XYZ file of C-alpha atoms in Angstrom:
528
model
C 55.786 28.450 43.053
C 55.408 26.110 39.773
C 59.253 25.585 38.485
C 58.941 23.231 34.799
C 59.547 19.746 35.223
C 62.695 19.044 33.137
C 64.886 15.883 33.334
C 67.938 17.594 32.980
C 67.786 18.171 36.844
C 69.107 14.790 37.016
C 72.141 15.231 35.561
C 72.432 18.743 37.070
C 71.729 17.088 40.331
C 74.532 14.474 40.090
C 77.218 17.394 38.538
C 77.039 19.242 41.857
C 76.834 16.518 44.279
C 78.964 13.994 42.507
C 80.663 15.457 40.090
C 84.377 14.056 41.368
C 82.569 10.464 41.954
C 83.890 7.627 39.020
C 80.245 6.632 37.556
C 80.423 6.064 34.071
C 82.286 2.611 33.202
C 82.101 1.569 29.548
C 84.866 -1.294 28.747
C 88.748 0.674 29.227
C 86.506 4.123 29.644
C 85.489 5.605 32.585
C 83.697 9.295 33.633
C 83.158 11.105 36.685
C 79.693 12.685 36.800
C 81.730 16.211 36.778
C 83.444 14.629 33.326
C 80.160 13.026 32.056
C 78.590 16.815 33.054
C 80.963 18.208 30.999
C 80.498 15.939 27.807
C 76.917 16.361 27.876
C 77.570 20.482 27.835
C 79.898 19.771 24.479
C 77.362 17.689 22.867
C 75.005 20.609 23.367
C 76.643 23.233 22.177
C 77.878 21.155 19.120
C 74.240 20.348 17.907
C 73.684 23.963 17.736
C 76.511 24.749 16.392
C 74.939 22.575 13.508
C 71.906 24.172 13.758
C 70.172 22.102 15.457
C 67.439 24.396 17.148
C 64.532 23.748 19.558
C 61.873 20.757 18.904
C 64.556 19.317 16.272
C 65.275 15.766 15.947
C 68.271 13.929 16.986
C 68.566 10.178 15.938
C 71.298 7.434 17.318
C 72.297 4.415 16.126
C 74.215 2.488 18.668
C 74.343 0.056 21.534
C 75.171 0.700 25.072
C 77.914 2.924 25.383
C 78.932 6.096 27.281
C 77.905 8.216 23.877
C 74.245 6.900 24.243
C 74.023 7.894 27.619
C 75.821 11.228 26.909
C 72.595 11.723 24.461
C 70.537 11.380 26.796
C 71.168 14.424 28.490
C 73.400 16.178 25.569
C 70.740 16.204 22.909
C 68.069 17.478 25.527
C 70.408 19.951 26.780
C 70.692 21.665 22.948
C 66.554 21.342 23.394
C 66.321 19.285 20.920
C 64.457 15.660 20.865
C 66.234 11.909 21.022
C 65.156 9.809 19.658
C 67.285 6.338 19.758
C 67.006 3.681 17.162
C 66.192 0.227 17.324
C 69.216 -1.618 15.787
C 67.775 -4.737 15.573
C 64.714 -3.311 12.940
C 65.498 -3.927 9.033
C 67.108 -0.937 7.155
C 63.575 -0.364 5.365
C 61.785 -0.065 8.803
C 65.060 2.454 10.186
C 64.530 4.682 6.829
C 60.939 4.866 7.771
C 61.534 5.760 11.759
C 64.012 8.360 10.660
C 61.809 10.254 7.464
C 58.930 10.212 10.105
C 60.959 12.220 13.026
C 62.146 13.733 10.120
C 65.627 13.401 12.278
C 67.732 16.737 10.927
C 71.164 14.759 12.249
C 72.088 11.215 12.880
C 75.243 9.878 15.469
C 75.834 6.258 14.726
C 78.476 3.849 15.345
C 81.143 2.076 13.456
C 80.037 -0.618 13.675
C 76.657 0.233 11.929
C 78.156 1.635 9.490
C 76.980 -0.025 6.489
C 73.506 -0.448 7.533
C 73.854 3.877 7.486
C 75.337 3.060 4.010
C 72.119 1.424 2.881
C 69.366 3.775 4.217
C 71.368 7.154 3.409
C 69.490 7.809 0.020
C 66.599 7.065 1.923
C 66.451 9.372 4.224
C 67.113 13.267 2.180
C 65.970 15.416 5.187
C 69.212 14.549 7.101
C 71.916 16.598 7.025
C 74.410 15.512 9.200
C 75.604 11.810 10.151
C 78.408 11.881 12.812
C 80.105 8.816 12.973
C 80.834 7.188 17.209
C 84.728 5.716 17.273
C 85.445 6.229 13.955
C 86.592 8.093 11.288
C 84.747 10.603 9.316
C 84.886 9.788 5.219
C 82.496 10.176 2.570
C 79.369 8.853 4.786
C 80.285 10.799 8.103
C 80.371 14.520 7.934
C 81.709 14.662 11.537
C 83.130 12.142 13.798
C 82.360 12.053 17.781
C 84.915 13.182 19.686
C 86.490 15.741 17.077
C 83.053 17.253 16.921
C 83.034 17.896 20.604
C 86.690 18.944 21.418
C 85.788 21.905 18.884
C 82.719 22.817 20.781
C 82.257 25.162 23.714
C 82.329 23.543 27.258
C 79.766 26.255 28.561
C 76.458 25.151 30.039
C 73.674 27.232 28.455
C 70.590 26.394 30.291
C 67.378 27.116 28.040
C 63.674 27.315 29.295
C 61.648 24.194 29.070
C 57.881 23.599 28.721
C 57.696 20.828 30.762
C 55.105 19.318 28.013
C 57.469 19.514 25.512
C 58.182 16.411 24.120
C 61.870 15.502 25.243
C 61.904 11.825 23.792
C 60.717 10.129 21.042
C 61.028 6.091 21.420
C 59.654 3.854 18.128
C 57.485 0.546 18.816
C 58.750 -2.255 16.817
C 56.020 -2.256 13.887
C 54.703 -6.223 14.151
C 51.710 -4.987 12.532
C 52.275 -2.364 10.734
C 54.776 0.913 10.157
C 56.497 1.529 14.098
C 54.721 4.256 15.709
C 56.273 7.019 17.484
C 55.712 6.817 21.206
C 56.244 10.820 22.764
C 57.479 11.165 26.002
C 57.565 14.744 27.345
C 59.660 16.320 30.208
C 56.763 16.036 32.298
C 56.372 12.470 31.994
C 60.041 11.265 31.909
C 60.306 13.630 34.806
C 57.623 12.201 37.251
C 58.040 8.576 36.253
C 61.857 8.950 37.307
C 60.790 10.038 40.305
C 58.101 7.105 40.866
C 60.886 5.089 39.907
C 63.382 5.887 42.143
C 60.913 5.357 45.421
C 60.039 1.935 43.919
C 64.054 0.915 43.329
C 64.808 1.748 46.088
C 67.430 3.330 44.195
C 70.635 5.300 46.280
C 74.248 6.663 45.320
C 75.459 3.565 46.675
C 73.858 1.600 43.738
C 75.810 0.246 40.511
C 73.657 -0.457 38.111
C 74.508 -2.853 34.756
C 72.760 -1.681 31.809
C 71.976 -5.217 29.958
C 68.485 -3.392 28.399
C 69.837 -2.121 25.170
C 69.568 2.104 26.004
C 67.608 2.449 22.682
C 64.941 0.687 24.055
C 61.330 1.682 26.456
C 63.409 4.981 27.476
C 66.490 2.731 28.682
C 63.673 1.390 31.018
C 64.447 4.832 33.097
C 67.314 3.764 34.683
C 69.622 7.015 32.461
C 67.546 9.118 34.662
C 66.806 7.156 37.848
C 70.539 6.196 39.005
C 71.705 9.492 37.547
C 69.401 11.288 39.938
C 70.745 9.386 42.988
C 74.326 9.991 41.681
C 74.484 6.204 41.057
C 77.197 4.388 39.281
C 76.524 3.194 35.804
C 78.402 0.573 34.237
C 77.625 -0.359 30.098
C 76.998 -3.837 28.659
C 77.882 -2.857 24.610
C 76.460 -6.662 23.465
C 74.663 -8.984 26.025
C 76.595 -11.880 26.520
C 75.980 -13.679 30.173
C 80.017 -14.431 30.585
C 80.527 -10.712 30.247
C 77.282 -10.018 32.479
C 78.869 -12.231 35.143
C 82.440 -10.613 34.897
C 80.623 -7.130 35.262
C 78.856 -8.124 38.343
C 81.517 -9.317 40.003
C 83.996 -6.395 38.872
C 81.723 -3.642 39.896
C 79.727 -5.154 42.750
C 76.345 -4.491 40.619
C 73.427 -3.694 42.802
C 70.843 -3.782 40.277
C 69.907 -5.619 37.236
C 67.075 -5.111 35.029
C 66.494 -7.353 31.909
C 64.061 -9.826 29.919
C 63.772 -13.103 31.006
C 65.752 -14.264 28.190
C 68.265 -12.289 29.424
C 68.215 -13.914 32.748
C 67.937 -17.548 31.649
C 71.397 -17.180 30.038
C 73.164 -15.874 33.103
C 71.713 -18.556 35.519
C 72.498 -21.517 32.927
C 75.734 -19.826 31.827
C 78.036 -22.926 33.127
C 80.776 -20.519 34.421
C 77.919 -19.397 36.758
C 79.964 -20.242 40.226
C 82.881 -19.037 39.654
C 81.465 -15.287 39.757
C 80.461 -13.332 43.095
C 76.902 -11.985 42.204
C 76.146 -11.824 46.250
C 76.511 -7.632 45.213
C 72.877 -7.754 43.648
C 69.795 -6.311 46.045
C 67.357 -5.777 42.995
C 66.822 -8.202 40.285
C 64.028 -8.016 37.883
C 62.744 -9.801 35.070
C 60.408 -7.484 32.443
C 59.847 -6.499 29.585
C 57.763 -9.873 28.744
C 56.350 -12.213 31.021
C 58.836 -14.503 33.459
C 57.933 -18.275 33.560
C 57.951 -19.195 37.905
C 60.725 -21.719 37.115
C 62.968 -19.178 35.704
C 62.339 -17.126 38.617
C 62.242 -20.390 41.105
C 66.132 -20.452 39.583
C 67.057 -16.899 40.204
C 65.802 -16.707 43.323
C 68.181 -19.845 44.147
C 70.674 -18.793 42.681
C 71.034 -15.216 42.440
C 68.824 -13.074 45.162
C 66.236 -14.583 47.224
C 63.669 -11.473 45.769
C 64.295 -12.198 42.415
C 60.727 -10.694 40.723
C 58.819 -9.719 37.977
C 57.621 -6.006 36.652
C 55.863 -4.861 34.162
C 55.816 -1.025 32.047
C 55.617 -0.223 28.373
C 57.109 2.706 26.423
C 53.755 4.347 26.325
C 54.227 4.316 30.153
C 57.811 5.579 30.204
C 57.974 2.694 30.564
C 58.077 1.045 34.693
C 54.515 1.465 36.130
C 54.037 -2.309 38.139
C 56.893 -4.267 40.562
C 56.247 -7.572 42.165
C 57.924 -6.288 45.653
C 56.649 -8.097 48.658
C 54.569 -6.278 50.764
C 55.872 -6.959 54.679
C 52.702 -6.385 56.147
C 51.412 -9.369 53.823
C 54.374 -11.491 53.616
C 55.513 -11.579 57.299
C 52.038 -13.652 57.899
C 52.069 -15.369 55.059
C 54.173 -19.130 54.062
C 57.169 -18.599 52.094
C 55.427 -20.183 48.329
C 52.799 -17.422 48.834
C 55.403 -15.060 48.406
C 56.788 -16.468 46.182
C 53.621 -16.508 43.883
C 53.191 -13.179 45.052
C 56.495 -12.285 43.005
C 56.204 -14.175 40.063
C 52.655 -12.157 39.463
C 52.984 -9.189 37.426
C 53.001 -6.834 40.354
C 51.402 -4.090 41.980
C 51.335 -0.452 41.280
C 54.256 1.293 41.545
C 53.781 5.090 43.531
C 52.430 7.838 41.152
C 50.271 5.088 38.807
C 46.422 4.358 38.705
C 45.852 0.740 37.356
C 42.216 -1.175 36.493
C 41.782 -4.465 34.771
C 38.285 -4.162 32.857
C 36.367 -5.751 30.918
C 34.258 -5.292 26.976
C 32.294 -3.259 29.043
C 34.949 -0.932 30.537
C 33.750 -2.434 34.108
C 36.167 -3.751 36.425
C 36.697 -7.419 36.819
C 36.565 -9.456 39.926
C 39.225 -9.553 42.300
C 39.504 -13.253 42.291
C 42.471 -13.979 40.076
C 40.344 -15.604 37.570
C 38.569 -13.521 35.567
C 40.499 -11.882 32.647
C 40.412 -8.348 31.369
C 41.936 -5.442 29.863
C 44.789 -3.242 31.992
C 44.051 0.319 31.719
C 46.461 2.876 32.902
C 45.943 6.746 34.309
C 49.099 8.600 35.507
C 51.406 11.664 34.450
C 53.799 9.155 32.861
C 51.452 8.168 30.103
C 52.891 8.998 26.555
C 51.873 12.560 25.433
C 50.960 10.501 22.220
C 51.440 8.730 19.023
C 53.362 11.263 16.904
C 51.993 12.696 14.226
C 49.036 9.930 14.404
C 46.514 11.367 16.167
C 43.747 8.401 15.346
C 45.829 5.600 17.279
C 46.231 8.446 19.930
C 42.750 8.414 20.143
C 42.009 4.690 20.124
C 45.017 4.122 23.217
C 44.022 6.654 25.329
C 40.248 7.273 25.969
C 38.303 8.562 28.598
C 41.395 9.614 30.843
C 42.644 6.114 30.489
C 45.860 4.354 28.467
C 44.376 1.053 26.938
C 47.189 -1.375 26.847
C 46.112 -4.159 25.024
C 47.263 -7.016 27.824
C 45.270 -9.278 29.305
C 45.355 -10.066 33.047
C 43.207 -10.840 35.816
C 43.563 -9.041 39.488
C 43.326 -10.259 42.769
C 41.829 -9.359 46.341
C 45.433 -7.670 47.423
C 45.362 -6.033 43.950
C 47.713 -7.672 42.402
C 47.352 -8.651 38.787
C 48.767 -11.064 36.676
C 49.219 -10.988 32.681
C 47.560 -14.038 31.133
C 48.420 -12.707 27.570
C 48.249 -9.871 25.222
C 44.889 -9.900 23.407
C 46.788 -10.346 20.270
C 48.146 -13.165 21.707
C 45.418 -15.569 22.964
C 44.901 -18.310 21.194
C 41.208 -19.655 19.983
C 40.632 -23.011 19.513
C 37.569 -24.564 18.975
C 35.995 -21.799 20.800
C 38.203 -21.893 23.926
C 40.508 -18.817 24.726
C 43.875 -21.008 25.516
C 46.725 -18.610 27.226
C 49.769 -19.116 25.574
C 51.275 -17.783 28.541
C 50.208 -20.239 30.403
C 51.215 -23.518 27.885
C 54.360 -21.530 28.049
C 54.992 -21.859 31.692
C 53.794 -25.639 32.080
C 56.621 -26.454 29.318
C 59.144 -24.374 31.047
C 59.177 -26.382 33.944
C 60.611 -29.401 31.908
C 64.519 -29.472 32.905
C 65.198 -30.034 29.212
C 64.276 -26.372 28.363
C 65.751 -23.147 27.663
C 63.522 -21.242 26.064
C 59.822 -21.812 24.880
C 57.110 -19.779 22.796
C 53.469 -20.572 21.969
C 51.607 -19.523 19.196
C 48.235 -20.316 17.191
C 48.911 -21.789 13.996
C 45.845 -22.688 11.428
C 43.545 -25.742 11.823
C 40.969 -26.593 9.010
C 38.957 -28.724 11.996
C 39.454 -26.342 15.340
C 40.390 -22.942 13.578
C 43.597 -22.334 15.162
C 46.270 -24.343 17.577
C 48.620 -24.333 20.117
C 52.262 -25.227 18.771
C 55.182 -24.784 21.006
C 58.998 -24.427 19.520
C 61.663 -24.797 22.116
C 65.072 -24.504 22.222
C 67.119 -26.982 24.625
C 69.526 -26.208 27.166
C 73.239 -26.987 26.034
C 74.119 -30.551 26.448
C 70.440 -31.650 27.634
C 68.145 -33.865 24.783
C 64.448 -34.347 25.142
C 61.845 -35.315 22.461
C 58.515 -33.826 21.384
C 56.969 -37.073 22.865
C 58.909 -35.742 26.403
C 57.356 -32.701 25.876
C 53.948 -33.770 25.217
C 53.965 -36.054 28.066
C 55.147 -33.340 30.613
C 52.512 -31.507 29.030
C 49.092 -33.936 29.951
C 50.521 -34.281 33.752
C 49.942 -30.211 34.214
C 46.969 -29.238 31.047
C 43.905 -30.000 30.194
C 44.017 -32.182 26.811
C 42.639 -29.239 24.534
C 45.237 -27.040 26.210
C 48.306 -29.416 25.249
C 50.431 -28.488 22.079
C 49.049 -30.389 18.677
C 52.454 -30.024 17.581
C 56.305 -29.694 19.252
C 58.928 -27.967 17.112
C 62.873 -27.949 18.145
C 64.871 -24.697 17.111
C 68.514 -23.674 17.010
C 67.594 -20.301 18.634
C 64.148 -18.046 18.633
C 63.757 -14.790 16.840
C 63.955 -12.124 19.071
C 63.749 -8.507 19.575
C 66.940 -5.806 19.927
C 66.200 -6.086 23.811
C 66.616 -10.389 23.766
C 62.632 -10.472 23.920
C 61.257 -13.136 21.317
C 59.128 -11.898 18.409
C 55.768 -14.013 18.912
C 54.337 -11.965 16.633
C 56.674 -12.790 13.811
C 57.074 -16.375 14.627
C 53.344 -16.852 14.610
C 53.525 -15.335 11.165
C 55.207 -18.106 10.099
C 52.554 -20.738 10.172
C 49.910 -18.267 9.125
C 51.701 -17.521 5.573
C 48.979 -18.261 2.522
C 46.272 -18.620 5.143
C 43.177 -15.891 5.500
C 43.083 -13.826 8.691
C 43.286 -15.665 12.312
C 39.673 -15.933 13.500
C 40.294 -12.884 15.576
């Protein structure tokens, strides 16, 4: 028997077996799975009842709320593809996302209303704009909840190609237009699954969404703690007081979220007063974790506080930093500890190689670097409608991910930098990953990036711009000194910059891209 993959068994799942079970907590709102279930049925029916029809697109602008998580299972439902939008993009780079899905109908919320204001000329090939908690007027031609009272509460299950493309999740667009990343059922299907065995994840579980749902596929967790008939409980902004409050409320199990993220709930100062002792899964992702941030979480939040690793090419979770008993129970605790502050291993399901120019493996001896490749079923279906960067990611059976990293003899690997990332100088390939994590040791700092920045005499540089923890003052010469007791001299910083805050991404992730821009303004192309 071959049944289609489809990941509306998830929700399907958690309707029968949980439907009277309280698991959708969003501020004063709440939803059993039999509610939620029900919701998702409405939304379906109402998108064809606006003719939405098979392979259409279905765009959302909003942050985590119940609504975004209804869509993703609502819009699917009507067979139709969602694809969320990135809040924190400009208005010009939104227009562009939504004329390239050629979205037919937009939901967005109130609160981004006037960014819908600006783009709506823009964007002539949608039809319908549906409006989330408020009121419909001249810009909406539908508002949420009306739109679903008035719709039919019967589930009409459709076939599925389990290669049809179910999601369609935008990169940011550092350098150049965002490209469409297409996840089919088939993928978000069998990474949920591969998920779920590496979480660990149960019906027991609460899991805080702090990952902004728009983002990498809501890093799987829609699907994974739906499956288990899990308890989900929404974050709408990220603030660490909130974070804390939730935690304790809820008795939050699991907790997923840059390391950004994490440094402002361990140095939130109302830290103690808040029982976190709930949490059996913490991990830091999305970019890399310095070891002092996760030194600090595993002190003071869970003692296997680790890092992961996935993109949204990869739907996005393919690599966990778990300890392995069998290595750990003969092994001193700092080994594994270093052991999870690498990037991880494998997670079930996923093929990964670290190669080099050549396409050959590299060593297993932690030090030389090379390429991560990727084979597995949850590998994006493609680049929509750009079947030449298709072509240049995926070749020979294998997803080319453009990060650097070297491997180890228990197959671990660690991410050294993204190639776009490293910084020449004088000839020398500098990590700024590694500048990065020397600095963050300093008890002065927050938050640190590294980029190159032009040199007439060595080409390109190493400047670091920090931002200080509240309350806490250090100087670039404190920096710089901390700096030649752990790096080689050419390694060190040439320069030390102090900022109010770093520019970062709609999931708290900081923009090195962009901020390397900055000192590269006027200047011809970085030497590589």
């Amino acid at each position: 028997m071959n049944v289609p993959l489809s990941i509306l068994e998830f929700r399907d799942r958690a309707e029968m077996y949980f439907g009277e079970k309280t698991a959708i907590f969003d501020g004063e709102k709440k939803f059993t799975y039999g509610e939620f279930g029900k919701r998702t049925h409405r939304l379906a029916n109402a998108l064809r009842a606006l003719g939405v029809r098979k392979g259409d697109r279905v765009s959302i602008i909003c942050s985590n709320t119940h609504h975004m998580l209804e869509a993703y299972f609502g819009v699917i439902e009507a067979g139709a593809v969602l694809t969320p939008i990135n809040i924190r993009l400009l208005p010009q780079n939104i227009a562009y996302i939504i004329n390239h899905a050629a979205s037919k109908v937009i939901f967005y919320h109130k609160d981004f209303t006037e960014l819908v204001q600006k783009i709506k000329s823009d964007i002539p090939e949608t039809r319908h704009f549906i409006v989330i908690e408020g009121e419909a007027d001249n810009l909406a031609t539908h508002e949420y909840e009306d739109l679903l009272n008035a719709a039919s509460i019967e589930y009409q299950p459709q076939d599925f190609d389990e290669n049809d493309i179910a999601e369609l999740f935008y990169t940011s667009g550092t350098t150049g237009n965002p490209k469409g990343v297409a996840l089919t059922h088939r993928n978000l299907h069998l990474h949920t699954l591969y998920a779920a065995i590496a979480l660990k994840a149960c019906d027991e579980d609460v899991v805080l969404h702090m990952i902004p749902l728009f983002h990498v596929n809501g890093l799987g967790q829609p699907h994974i703690f739906t499956l288990v008939g899990a308890s989900h409980v929404l974050l709408r902004k990220y603030d660490p007081l909130m974070l804390l409050k939730l935690i304790h409320q809820y008795r939050v199990t699991h907790l997923i979220g840059v390391p950004t993220m994490h440094a402002g709930v361990v140095n939130c100062p109302e830290f103690d007063q808040y029982d976190v002792s709930s949490l059996k899964f913490v991990m830091a992702g999305g970019a890399p974790a310095s070891s002092t941030l996760l030194h600090t979480m595993q002190k003071k939040v869970i003692k296997t506080a680790m890092a992961g690793y996935g993109l949204t090419e990869t739907s996005p979770l393919i690599c966990l930093a778990y300890p392995r008993k069998h290595l750990t129970d003969s092994e001193p605790p700092e080994m594994q500890f270093q052991r999870q502050t690498a990037t991880g291993w494998a997670i079930p399901g996923i093929k990964i190689r670290v190669v080099d120019t050549h396409g050959n493996d590299v060593r297993p001896d932690g030090q030389q670097i090379g390429e991560i490749i990727v084979r597995s079923n949850v590998v994006m279906h493609g680049y929509y409608k750009d079947e030449k960067a298709t072509q240049e990611a995926i070749r020979n059976g294998w997803f080319y991910t453009g990060d650097m990293a070297t491997i180890n003899d228990k197959r671990y690997f660690t991410i050294v930098d993204r190639s776009k990332d490293v910084i020449i100088s004088g000839g020398e390939n500098l990590s700024s990953l590694e500048i990065e994590n020397v600095i963050f040791k300093h008890p002065a700092v927050l938050e640190c990036v590294v980029v190159a920045a032009p040199d007439e005499r060595w080409g390109e540089v190493p400047v670091a711009l920090i931002v200080l923890k509240s309350g806490v003052t250090a100087t670039a010469d404190d920096i710089l000194l901390h700096c030649r007791q752990h790096l080689p001299g050419f390694k060190i910083p040439k320069r030390i910059e102090f900022r109010e805050n770093l520019l970062k991404g709609g999931t708290g992730k900081i923009l090195k891209s962009e901020i390397r821009e900055e000192f590269w303004k006027g200047h011809k192309k970085r030497v590589h």
